[in-house]
mmCIF file of C-alpha atoms and ligand atoms in Angstrom:
data_model
loop_
_atom_site.group_PDB
_atom_site.id
_atom_site.type_symbol
_atom_site.label_atom_id
_atom_site.label_comp_id
_atom_site.label_asym_id
_atom_site.label_seq_id
_atom_site.Cartn_x
_atom_site.Cartn_y
_atom_site.Cartn_z
ATOM 1 C CA MET J 1 5.009 -29.160 -68.615
ATOM 2 C CA ARG J 2 7.565 -28.665 -70.969
ATOM 3 C CA VAL J 3 10.277 -26.596 -69.842
ATOM 4 C CA LEU J 4 13.132 -25.299 -71.822
ATOM 5 C CA VAL J 5 16.262 -25.211 -69.225
ATOM 6 C CA CYS J 6 19.556 -22.592 -70.665
ATOM 7 C CA GLY J 7 22.067 -23.185 -68.783
ATOM 8 C CA GLY J 8 20.961 -26.196 -66.837
ATOM 9 C CA ALA J 9 23.904 -27.586 -65.886
ATOM 10 C CA GLY J 10 25.288 -25.075 -63.997
ATOM 11 C CA TYR J 11 25.158 -24.711 -60.317
ATOM 12 C CA ILE J 12 21.796 -23.038 -59.550
ATOM 13 C CA GLY J 13 20.111 -24.624 -63.245
ATOM 14 C CA SER J 14 21.629 -28.212 -62.447
ATOM 15 C CA HIS J 15 19.504 -27.989 -58.487
ATOM 16 C CA MET J 16 16.262 -26.671 -61.105
ATOM 17 C CA VAL J 17 16.338 -29.549 -63.053
ATOM 18 C CA ARG J 18 16.240 -32.096 -59.963
ATOM 19 C CA ARG J 19 13.532 -30.055 -58.753
ATOM 20 C CA LEU J 20 11.855 -30.189 -61.883
ATOM 21 C CA ILE J 21 11.910 -33.754 -62.810
ATOM 22 C CA ARG J 22 10.414 -33.801 -58.932
ATOM 23 C CA ALA J 23 7.526 -31.828 -59.929
ATOM 24 C CA GLY J 24 6.872 -34.069 -63.052
ATOM 25 C CA HIS J 25 7.839 -31.541 -65.629
ATOM 26 C CA THR J 26 10.338 -32.834 -68.565
ATOM 27 C CA PRO J 27 13.183 -30.410 -68.966
ATOM 28 C CA VAL J 28 15.423 -29.944 -71.797
ATOM 29 C CA VAL J 29 18.566 -28.635 -70.711
ATOM 30 C CA PHE J 30 20.470 -26.731 -73.246
ATOM 31 C CA ASP J 31 23.301 -26.325 -71.938
ATOM 32 C CA ASN J 32 27.124 -24.921 -73.809
ATOM 33 C CA MET J 33 28.932 -26.578 -71.110
ATOM 34 C CA SER J 34 31.469 -23.810 -70.586
ATOM 35 C CA THR J 35 30.587 -23.942 -66.363
ATOM 36 C CA GLY J 36 28.320 -26.798 -66.421
ATOM 37 C CA HIS J 37 28.932 -30.352 -66.018
ATOM 38 C CA ALA J 38 28.438 -33.063 -67.578
ATOM 39 C CA TRP J 39 27.961 -35.093 -63.885
ATOM 40 C CA ALA J 40 25.991 -32.415 -62.040
ATOM 41 C CA LEU J 41 23.392 -33.322 -65.350
ATOM 42 C CA LYS J 42 23.526 -36.886 -65.012
ATOM 43 C CA GLU J 43 22.766 -36.677 -60.994
ATOM 44 C CA ALA J 44 19.788 -34.024 -62.075
ATOM 45 C CA PHE J 45 18.008 -36.465 -64.816
ATOM 46 C CA MET J 46 18.666 -39.523 -62.318
ATOM 47 C CA GLY J 47 15.352 -40.925 -60.661
ATOM 48 C CA ALA J 48 13.921 -39.043 -64.060
ATOM 49 C CA GLU J 49 12.427 -42.952 -65.536
ATOM 50 C CA GLU J 50 10.418 -44.344 -62.634
ATOM 51 C CA LYS J 51 8.390 -40.686 -62.800
ATOM 52 C CA GLY J 52 8.368 -41.867 -66.874
ATOM 53 C CA ILE J 53 10.130 -38.743 -67.995
ATOM 54 C CA THR J 54 12.441 -38.525 -70.217
ATOM 55 C CA PRO J 55 14.709 -35.655 -69.489
ATOM 56 C CA VAL J 56 16.952 -34.503 -73.025
ATOM 57 C CA ALA J 57 20.186 -33.021 -72.764
ATOM 58 C CA VAL J 58 21.342 -30.765 -76.083
ATOM 59 C CA GLU J 59 25.134 -29.059 -76.558
ATOM 60 C CA GLY J 60 24.898 -25.615 -77.012
ATOM 61 C CA ASP J 61 25.380 -21.579 -77.030
ATOM 62 C CA VAL J 62 22.224 -19.241 -77.186
ATOM 63 C CA LEU J 63 24.635 -17.263 -78.559
ATOM 64 C CA ASN J 64 24.109 -20.105 -81.788
ATOM 65 C CA LEU J 65 20.654 -18.332 -82.900
ATOM 66 C CA GLN J 66 20.730 -21.564 -85.911
ATOM 67 C CA ALA J 67 21.841 -23.743 -82.452
ATOM 68 C CA LEU J 68 18.395 -22.656 -81.175
ATOM 69 C CA GLU J 69 16.218 -22.895 -84.762
ATOM 70 C CA THR J 70 17.819 -26.120 -84.133
ATOM 71 C CA LEU J 71 16.287 -27.118 -80.155
ATOM 72 C CA PHE J 72 13.560 -25.577 -81.034
ATOM 73 C CA ASP J 73 12.099 -27.360 -84.788
ATOM 74 C CA ASN J 74 13.197 -30.637 -82.506
ATOM 75 C CA HIS J 75 10.952 -30.292 -79.285
ATOM 76 C CA GLU J 76 7.897 -28.159 -78.293
ATOM 77 C CA PHE J 77 7.924 -26.329 -74.911
ATOM 78 C CA ASP J 78 5.173 -25.098 -72.462
ATOM 79 C CA ALA J 79 8.531 -22.785 -71.384
ATOM 80 C CA VAL J 80 11.702 -21.251 -71.409
ATOM 81 C CA MET J 81 13.944 -20.950 -68.140
ATOM 82 C CA HIS J 82 17.204 -19.138 -69.177
ATOM 83 C CA PHE J 83 19.392 -19.124 -67.096
ATOM 84 C CA SER J 84 23.021 -19.171 -69.728
ATOM 85 C CA ALA J 85 24.645 -15.848 -69.455
ATOM 86 C CA ARG J 86 27.929 -14.916 -67.059
ATOM 87 C CA SER J 87 27.480 -13.531 -63.718
ATOM 88 C CA LEU J 88 30.380 -12.386 -62.464
ATOM 89 C CA VAL J 89 30.049 -9.857 -60.781
ATOM 90 C CA SER J 90 34.096 -8.253 -60.923
ATOM 91 C CA GLU J 91 34.758 -10.416 -64.283
ATOM 92 C CA SER J 92 32.102 -8.091 -65.897
ATOM 93 C CA VAL J 93 33.913 -4.432 -64.838
ATOM 94 C CA GLU J 94 37.270 -6.082 -66.200
ATOM 95 C CA LYS J 95 35.590 -7.548 -68.951
ATOM 96 C CA PRO J 96 32.758 -5.481 -70.127
ATOM 97 C CA GLU J 97 32.363 -6.970 -73.812
ATOM 98 C CA LEU J 98 31.715 -10.526 -72.669
ATOM 99 C CA TYR J 99 28.979 -9.135 -70.377
ATOM 100 C CA TYR J 100 26.877 -6.984 -73.184
ATOM 101 C CA HIS J 101 27.978 -9.503 -75.766
ATOM 102 C CA GLY J 102 26.367 -12.785 -73.269
ATOM 103 C CA ILE J 103 24.084 -11.199 -71.552
ATOM 104 C CA LEU J 104 22.023 -9.112 -74.300
ATOM 105 C CA VAL J 105 22.440 -11.835 -77.729
ATOM 106 C CA GLY J 106 21.980 -14.336 -76.028
ATOM 107 C CA SER J 107 18.551 -12.538 -74.304
ATOM 108 C CA LEU J 108 17.528 -12.399 -77.699
ATOM 109 C CA ASN J 109 17.753 -14.318 -79.906
ATOM 110 C CA LEU J 110 16.883 -16.977 -77.085
ATOM 111 C CA LEU J 111 13.338 -14.477 -77.317
ATOM 112 C CA ALA J 112 13.570 -14.437 -80.515
ATOM 113 C CA VAL J 113 13.223 -18.482 -81.356
ATOM 114 C CA ALA J 114 10.803 -19.444 -78.208
ATOM 115 C CA ASN J 115 9.042 -15.372 -79.987
ATOM 116 C CA ARG J 116 8.630 -17.562 -82.989
ATOM 117 C CA ALA J 117 7.431 -20.799 -82.123
ATOM 118 C CA LYS J 118 4.605 -19.084 -79.876
ATOM 119 C CA ILE J 119 5.663 -19.778 -75.997
ATOM 120 C CA ASP J 120 4.712 -17.329 -73.999
ATOM 121 C CA ASN J 121 6.098 -18.033 -71.025
ATOM 122 C CA PHE J 122 9.955 -16.913 -69.624
ATOM 123 C CA ILE J 123 11.404 -17.248 -66.475
ATOM 124 C CA PHE J 124 14.933 -14.752 -66.463
ATOM 125 C CA SER J 125 17.308 -15.063 -64.048
ATOM 126 C CA SER J 126 17.866 -11.498 -62.787
ATOM 127 C CA THR J 127 19.931 -10.059 -60.161
ATOM 128 C CA ALA J 128 20.624 -8.474 -56.860
ATOM 129 C CA SER J 129 22.960 -6.269 -59.626
ATOM 130 C CA VAL J 130 20.963 -4.103 -61.065
ATOM 131 C CA TYR J 131 20.489 -2.616 -57.615
ATOM 132 C CA GLY J 132 24.310 -1.326 -57.797
ATOM 133 C CA THR J 133 24.709 0.481 -54.653
ATOM 134 C CA PRO J 134 20.863 0.138 -53.403
ATOM 135 C CA GLU J 135 19.905 3.715 -51.610
ATOM 136 C CA CYS J 136 17.119 1.653 -49.405
ATOM 137 C CA MET J 137 17.445 -1.075 -47.256
ATOM 138 C CA PRO J 138 15.877 -3.811 -47.206
ATOM 139 C CA ILE J 139 15.978 -3.929 -50.608
ATOM 140 C CA GLU J 140 12.128 -3.757 -52.080
ATOM 141 C CA GLU J 141 11.946 -4.093 -55.968
ATOM 142 C CA ASN J 142 10.386 -0.887 -56.585
ATOM 143 C CA CYS J 143 13.994 0.664 -55.952
ATOM 144 C CA LEU J 144 15.770 2.423 -57.934
ATOM 145 C CA THR J 145 17.244 0.111 -60.560
ATOM 146 C CA LYS J 146 21.098 1.915 -61.244
ATOM 147 C CA PRO J 147 23.227 -0.743 -61.452
ATOM 148 C CA ILE J 148 27.356 -0.492 -60.894
ATOM 149 C CA THR J 149 28.589 -3.228 -63.247
ATOM 150 C CA PRO J 150 27.778 -4.572 -66.204
ATOM 151 C CA TYR J 151 26.931 -7.995 -65.433
ATOM 152 C CA GLY J 152 23.962 -4.892 -63.579
ATOM 153 C CA HIS J 153 23.004 -3.315 -66.384
ATOM 154 C CA ALA J 154 23.146 -6.370 -69.168
ATOM 155 C CA THR J 155 20.829 -8.217 -66.605
ATOM 156 C CA LYS J 156 18.468 -4.675 -66.441
ATOM 157 C CA MET J 157 18.519 -4.464 -69.779
ATOM 158 C CA VAL J 158 17.278 -7.728 -70.327
ATOM 159 C CA GLU J 159 14.757 -6.998 -67.730
ATOM 160 C CA MET J 160 13.036 -3.900 -70.202
ATOM 161 C CA ILE J 161 13.150 -6.076 -73.241
ATOM 162 C CA LEU J 162 11.082 -8.020 -71.449
ATOM 163 C CA GLU J 163 9.097 -5.481 -70.594
ATOM 164 C CA ASP J 164 8.973 -4.453 -74.178
ATOM 165 C CA TYR J 165 8.126 -8.300 -75.125
ATOM 166 C CA ALA J 166 5.161 -7.849 -73.487
ATOM 167 C CA GLN J 167 3.536 -4.998 -74.871
ATOM 168 C CA ALA J 168 5.127 -5.927 -78.970
ATOM 169 C CA HIS J 169 4.099 -9.920 -78.490
ATOM 170 C CA GLY J 170 2.231 -10.656 -75.054
ATOM 171 C CA LEU J 171 5.436 -12.223 -73.407
ATOM 172 C CA LYS J 172 4.426 -13.759 -70.131
ATOM 173 C CA SER J 173 8.017 -13.493 -67.945
ATOM 174 C CA VAL J 174 8.861 -13.522 -64.199
ATOM 175 C CA ALA J 175 12.560 -11.842 -63.386
ATOM 176 C CA LEU J 176 13.838 -13.536 -59.897
ATOM 177 C CA ARG J 177 16.275 -11.556 -58.942
ATOM 178 C CA TYR J 178 18.166 -13.341 -57.029
ATOM 179 C CA PHE J 179 20.656 -12.287 -54.404
ATOM 180 C CA ASN J 180 23.283 -14.273 -53.529
ATOM 181 C CA ALA J 181 22.963 -18.464 -54.180
ATOM 182 C CA ALA J 182 24.655 -20.930 -52.025
ATOM 183 C CA GLY J 183 24.384 -24.081 -50.115
ATOM 184 C CA ALA J 184 23.396 -27.863 -51.613
ATOM 185 C CA ASP J 185 20.858 -30.178 -51.981
ATOM 186 C CA PRO J 186 21.342 -32.320 -49.632
ATOM 187 C CA GLU J 187 20.152 -36.278 -51.686
ATOM 188 C CA GLY J 188 23.390 -35.214 -52.377
ATOM 189 C CA GLY J 189 25.437 -35.068 -55.961
ATOM 190 C CA LEU J 190 25.027 -31.558 -56.921
ATOM 191 C CA GLY J 191 26.983 -28.317 -55.470
ATOM 192 C CA GLU J 192 28.545 -25.115 -56.351
ATOM 193 C CA LEU J 193 31.982 -25.772 -58.237
ATOM 194 C CA HIS J 194 33.602 -23.018 -60.694
ATOM 195 C CA GLU J 195 36.705 -23.506 -61.867
ATOM 196 C CA PRO J 196 37.918 -20.899 -60.563
ATOM 197 C CA GLU J 197 36.204 -20.053 -57.621
ATOM 198 C CA THR J 198 35.597 -16.776 -56.337
ATOM 199 C CA HIS J 199 32.228 -16.754 -54.501
ATOM 200 C CA LEU J 200 32.198 -16.745 -50.991
ATOM 201 C CA ILE J 201 31.070 -19.609 -49.584
ATOM 202 C CA PRO J 202 33.622 -22.537 -51.181
ATOM 203 C CA ASN J 203 36.411 -20.051 -51.153
ATOM 204 C CA VAL J 204 35.918 -20.378 -46.940
ATOM 205 C CA LEU J 205 35.173 -24.161 -47.226
ATOM 206 C CA ARG J 206 38.313 -24.620 -49.328
ATOM 207 C CA ALA J 207 40.564 -22.566 -47.264
ATOM 208 C CA ILE J 208 39.567 -24.656 -44.079
ATOM 209 C CA LEU J 209 40.204 -28.208 -46.249
ATOM 210 C CA GLY J 210 43.884 -26.394 -47.212
ATOM 211 C CA GLN J 211 42.634 -27.445 -51.060
ATOM 212 C CA THR J 212 43.509 -22.786 -51.277
ATOM 213 C CA PRO J 213 46.549 -20.648 -49.357
ATOM 214 C CA PRO J 214 44.541 -18.684 -46.899
ATOM 215 C CA LEU J 215 41.031 -17.036 -47.922
ATOM 216 C CA GLU J 216 41.186 -12.487 -49.276
ATOM 217 C CA ILE J 217 38.667 -11.004 -47.659
ATOM 218 C CA PHE J 218 38.245 -8.183 -50.143
ATOM 219 C CA GLY J 219 37.384 -5.236 -48.062
ATOM 220 C CA ASN J 220 37.332 -4.769 -44.547
ATOM 221 C CA ASP J 221 36.408 -1.002 -44.346
ATOM 222 C CA TYR J 222 33.502 -0.839 -46.126
ATOM 223 C CA PRO J 223 30.898 1.332 -44.098
ATOM 224 C CA THR J 224 29.417 -1.620 -42.300
ATOM 225 C CA PRO J 225 29.537 -2.938 -38.239
ATOM 226 C CA ASP J 226 33.097 -5.509 -39.299
ATOM 227 C CA GLY J 227 33.565 -3.211 -42.311
ATOM 228 C CA THR J 228 32.957 -6.516 -44.847
ATOM 229 C CA CYS J 229 30.431 -6.501 -47.070
ATOM 230 C CA ILE J 230 26.902 -7.838 -46.464
ATOM 231 C CA ARG J 231 25.319 -10.149 -47.905
ATOM 232 C CA ASP J 232 21.955 -11.978 -48.657
ATOM 233 C CA TYR J 233 22.398 -15.324 -48.992
ATOM 234 C CA VAL J 234 19.541 -17.567 -50.270
ATOM 235 C CA TYR J 235 19.309 -21.736 -49.959
ATOM 236 C CA VAL J 236 19.758 -22.341 -53.886
ATOM 237 C CA ASN J 237 16.668 -25.259 -53.448
ATOM 238 C CA ASP J 238 14.953 -22.363 -52.205
ATOM 239 C CA VAL J 239 15.731 -20.436 -55.569
ATOM 240 C CA ALA J 240 14.751 -23.202 -57.439
ATOM 241 C CA ASP J 241 11.751 -23.363 -56.029
ATOM 242 C CA ALA J 242 10.616 -19.493 -56.639
ATOM 243 C CA HIS J 243 10.992 -20.608 -59.603
ATOM 244 C CA LEU J 244 8.352 -23.282 -59.817
ATOM 245 C CA LEU J 245 5.882 -20.821 -58.386
ATOM 246 C CA ALA J 246 6.453 -18.553 -61.671
ATOM 247 C CA LEU J 247 5.895 -21.134 -63.687
ATOM 248 C CA GLU J 248 2.514 -21.651 -62.278
ATOM 249 C CA LYS J 249 2.010 -18.447 -62.282
ATOM 250 C CA LEU J 250 2.567 -17.910 -65.900
ATOM 251 C CA ALA J 251 0.425 -20.685 -66.522
ATOM 252 C CA GLY J 252 -2.395 -19.352 -65.458
ATOM 253 C CA GLN J 253 -2.239 -16.222 -66.282
ATOM 254 C CA SER J 254 -4.232 -14.996 -69.193
ATOM 255 C CA GLU J 255 -3.206 -11.344 -69.799
ATOM 256 C CA ARG J 256 0.972 -10.717 -70.834
ATOM 257 C CA GLY J 257 2.965 -9.150 -68.621
ATOM 258 C CA PHE J 258 6.552 -8.774 -67.046
ATOM 259 C CA THR J 259 7.001 -8.750 -62.740
ATOM 260 C CA ALA J 260 10.362 -9.086 -60.832
ATOM 261 C CA TYR J 261 10.815 -10.789 -57.897
ATOM 262 C CA ASN J 262 13.313 -10.586 -55.153
ATOM 263 C CA ILE J 263 14.312 -13.434 -54.450
ATOM 264 C CA GLY J 264 16.415 -13.403 -51.374
ATOM 265 C CA SER J 265 16.303 -14.546 -47.744
ATOM 266 C CA GLY J 266 15.807 -11.447 -45.893
ATOM 267 C CA ARG J 267 18.992 -11.163 -43.658
ATOM 268 C CA GLY J 268 22.507 -10.002 -43.762
ATOM 269 C CA PHE J 269 25.414 -11.567 -43.058
ATOM 270 C CA SER J 270 28.697 -9.885 -43.324
ATOM 271 C CA VAL J 271 32.400 -11.579 -45.066
ATOM 272 C CA LEU J 272 33.314 -12.120 -41.417
ATOM 273 C CA GLU J 273 30.351 -14.096 -39.765
ATOM 274 C CA VAL J 274 30.009 -16.210 -42.304
ATOM 275 C CA MET J 275 33.204 -17.502 -42.106
ATOM 276 C CA ALA J 276 32.469 -17.577 -38.609
ATOM 277 C CA ALA J 277 29.702 -19.670 -39.772
ATOM 278 C CA ALA J 278 31.337 -21.573 -41.572
ATOM 279 C CA GLU J 279 34.114 -21.916 -38.214
ATOM 280 C CA ARG J 280 30.466 -23.698 -36.237
ATOM 281 C CA VAL J 281 29.172 -26.366 -39.103
ATOM 282 C CA THR J 282 32.608 -27.649 -39.863
ATOM 283 C CA GLY J 283 34.982 -27.053 -35.945
ATOM 284 C CA GLN J 284 37.779 -25.711 -38.037
ATOM 285 C CA TRP J 285 39.281 -22.486 -38.534
ATOM 286 C CA VAL J 286 39.147 -20.971 -41.410
ATOM 287 C CA PRO J 287 42.481 -19.003 -42.324
ATOM 288 C CA TYR J 288 42.710 -16.074 -43.888
ATOM 289 C CA LYS J 289 44.026 -12.350 -44.888
ATOM 290 C CA PHE J 290 42.039 -9.290 -45.772
ATOM 291 C CA ALA J 291 42.955 -8.504 -49.065
ATOM 292 C CA HIS J 292 42.082 -4.690 -51.058
ATOM 293 C CA ARG J 293 38.144 -4.361 -52.208
ATOM 294 C CA ARG J 294 37.015 -6.351 -55.022
ATOM 295 C CA ALA J 295 35.342 -4.726 -58.309
ATOM 296 C CA GLY J 296 31.376 -3.693 -58.725
ATOM 297 C CA ASP J 297 30.858 -4.543 -55.066
ATOM 298 C CA PRO J 298 28.481 -2.999 -52.983
ATOM 299 C CA PRO J 299 28.568 -2.570 -49.216
ATOM 300 C CA VAL J 300 25.495 -3.985 -48.311
ATOM 301 C CA LEU J 301 22.685 -5.784 -50.391
ATOM 302 C CA VAL J 302 19.735 -7.721 -48.194
ATOM 303 C CA ALA J 303 16.515 -8.617 -49.730
ATOM 304 C CA ALA J 304 12.928 -7.969 -48.656
ATOM 305 C CA ALA J 305 11.175 -10.649 -50.155
ATOM 306 C CA GLU J 306 7.290 -9.921 -49.688
ATOM 307 C CA LYS J 307 6.266 -9.498 -52.945
ATOM 308 C CA ALA J 308 7.442 -13.107 -53.750
ATOM 309 C CA ARG J 309 5.798 -14.294 -50.401
ATOM 310 C CA LYS J 310 2.600 -12.494 -51.894
ATOM 311 C CA GLU J 311 2.256 -12.939 -55.236
ATOM 312 C CA LEU J 312 4.466 -15.938 -55.781
ATOM 313 C CA GLY J 313 3.721 -18.205 -52.184
ATOM 314 C CA TRP J 314 7.489 -18.552 -52.066
ATOM 315 C CA SER J 315 9.337 -18.217 -48.473
ATOM 316 C CA PRO J 316 12.538 -19.689 -47.603
ATOM 317 C CA GLN J 317 12.551 -23.456 -46.525
ATOM 318 C CA LEU J 318 15.655 -23.301 -45.422
ATOM 319 C CA PRO J 319 16.965 -19.405 -43.862
ATOM 320 C CA ILE J 320 19.551 -20.089 -42.025
ATOM 321 C CA LEU J 321 23.017 -19.269 -42.883
ATOM 322 C CA ASP J 322 24.787 -22.130 -40.821
ATOM 323 C CA GLU J 323 21.991 -24.956 -41.904
ATOM 324 C CA ILE J 324 22.827 -23.631 -45.771
ATOM 325 C CA ILE J 325 27.303 -24.386 -45.036
ATOM 326 C CA ARG J 326 26.281 -26.888 -43.979
ATOM 327 C CA THR J 327 24.972 -28.294 -47.169
ATOM 328 C CA ALA J 328 28.128 -26.998 -49.345
ATOM 329 C CA TRP J 329 30.734 -28.481 -46.437
ATOM 330 C CA ASN J 330 28.802 -31.950 -47.082
ATOM 331 C CA PHE J 331 28.437 -31.951 -51.398
ATOM 332 C CA MET J 332 32.049 -30.313 -50.695
ATOM 333 C CA ASN J 333 33.314 -33.028 -48.587
ATOM 334 C CA SER J 334 31.282 -35.321 -51.268
ATOM 335 C CA ARG J 335 33.244 -35.000 -54.347
ATOM 336 C CA ALA J 336 36.801 -34.717 -52.365
ATOM 337 C CA ALA J 337 35.627 -38.818 -50.795
HETATM 338 N N1 UFG I 1 34.197 -11.979 -51.003
HETATM 339 C C1 UFG I 1 35.624 -12.948 -50.405
HETATM 340 N N2 UFG I 1 35.966 -13.658 -50.177
HETATM 341 C C2 UFG I 1 36.219 -14.162 -51.241
HETATM 342 C C3 UFG I 1 34.970 -14.151 -52.677
HETATM 343 C C4 UFG I 1 34.257 -13.235 -52.060
HETATM 344 O O1 UFG I 1 36.269 -11.141 -49.450
HETATM 345 O O2 UFG I 1 36.776 -15.273 -51.962
HETATM 346 C C5 UFG I 1 33.405 -11.515 -50.628
HETATM 347 C C6 UFG I 1 33.106 -10.380 -51.781
HETATM 348 O O3 UFG I 1 33.519 -9.365 -51.944
HETATM 349 C C7 UFG I 1 32.077 -10.207 -51.833
HETATM 350 C C8 UFG I 1 30.950 -11.341 -50.688
HETATM 351 O O4 UFG I 1 32.440 -12.458 -50.520
HETATM 352 O O5 UFG I 1 31.422 -8.958 -51.185
HETATM 353 C C9 UFG I 1 29.864 -12.402 -51.670
HETATM 354 O O6 UFG I 1 31.045 -12.212 -52.758
HETATM 355 P P1 UFG I 1 30.193 -13.666 -53.729
HETATM 356 O O7 UFG I 1 31.349 -13.513 -55.159
HETATM 357 O O8 UFG I 1 30.438 -14.888 -53.524
HETATM 358 O O9 UFG I 1 28.983 -12.897 -54.458
HETATM 359 P P2 UFG I 1 28.744 -11.698 -54.965
HETATM 360 O O10 UFG I 1 27.857 -11.004 -54.374
HETATM 361 O O11 UFG I 1 29.596 -10.646 -56.054
HETATM 362 O O12 UFG I 1 27.658 -11.609 -56.518
HETATM 363 C C10 UFG I 1 26.765 -13.429 -56.330
HETATM 364 C C11 UFG I 1 26.675 -13.266 -58.047
HETATM 365 C C12 UFG I 1 26.159 -12.959 -58.355
HETATM 366 C C13 UFG I 1 24.369 -11.427 -58.101
HETATM 367 C C14 UFG I 1 25.281 -11.164 -56.483
HETATM 368 C C15 UFG I 1 23.554 -10.764 -56.028
HETATM 369 O O13 UFG I 1 27.541 -14.589 -57.716
HETATM 370 O O14 UFG I 1 25.679 -13.486 -59.264
HETATM 371 O O15 UFG I 1 25.879 -12.757 -55.302
HETATM 372 O O16 UFG I 1 24.277 -9.839 -54.737
HETATM 373 F F1 UFG I 1 24.395 -11.068 -58.690
#
């Protein structure tokens, strides 16, 4: 299939592009390169030629409707994957306008051009943030979605728009609610690299390498066994695989509709447990200090991913935290070399 991958030069997007090519699909990447990397695209495209696939990269912004129209005039697609959005929970609390504008306008633009081009398979990068501070744990998809941040609110709104598009325009769509994507493809060349970096695992590893000041642990007074936040870390290639399965499901589905799936490992680890795992993997201590809570962080987010197992046939291939961290560590060392 020919798949438009908006945000395909980013962390999860570039893993997706490599996965699509391995599976015999042709990706067309559309990315404004604000947080994506040209090197990641180059790595992700490697090996395409041998498979007779010609991937395409177009620089552009989903906020630019005209650029999207030109893209759709120049290419034909069977499906759209939408990774193009800011996704930092605490930044969204500080800059709500950036998140509402970017997520809502970007998604509406993309849906408008896709609808005009009669592309009815749409996969949206949603988030565990739609649940806010959940009342049920582990979280099932039918638990209340009551976001507590602009990022969560805007993302939930896009899910609602997708549902309405199914009714109005016959769209078939899936929202994958990622928990905490982590790790790197063991084939090498791809991994998590943000500037500035805000995510826990790369920050732990950077602190170990002495590339940053000691790790700041945001809050040790949460209602959790050790007082630090608990998250569900899911391997980035497993996240990408969920998209491939969703793509197959949508392609084989005749009726319109919207479905949301949790994509998580089903196991939760506190910040201190993540640090301990990194110490086991690297054989080195993590220099750290406790700091104030970070805005927008719920105490615990752990997925129930039964629905994705049953309906998509998805299951995490790398569910072990230490192994996930090992792939991130290998990537970080390869960049430093
Ligand atoms: N944390 C620290 N120190 C750091 C970085 C993070 O203590 O230097 C803590 C955070 O406070 C949080 C946990 O580690 O408790 C995980 O934080 P991340 O920044 O790695 O990830 P988030 O849970 O904030 O968010 C990620 C994605 C979101 C997604 C969410 C779903 O960035 O897009 O997972 O759970 F919505």
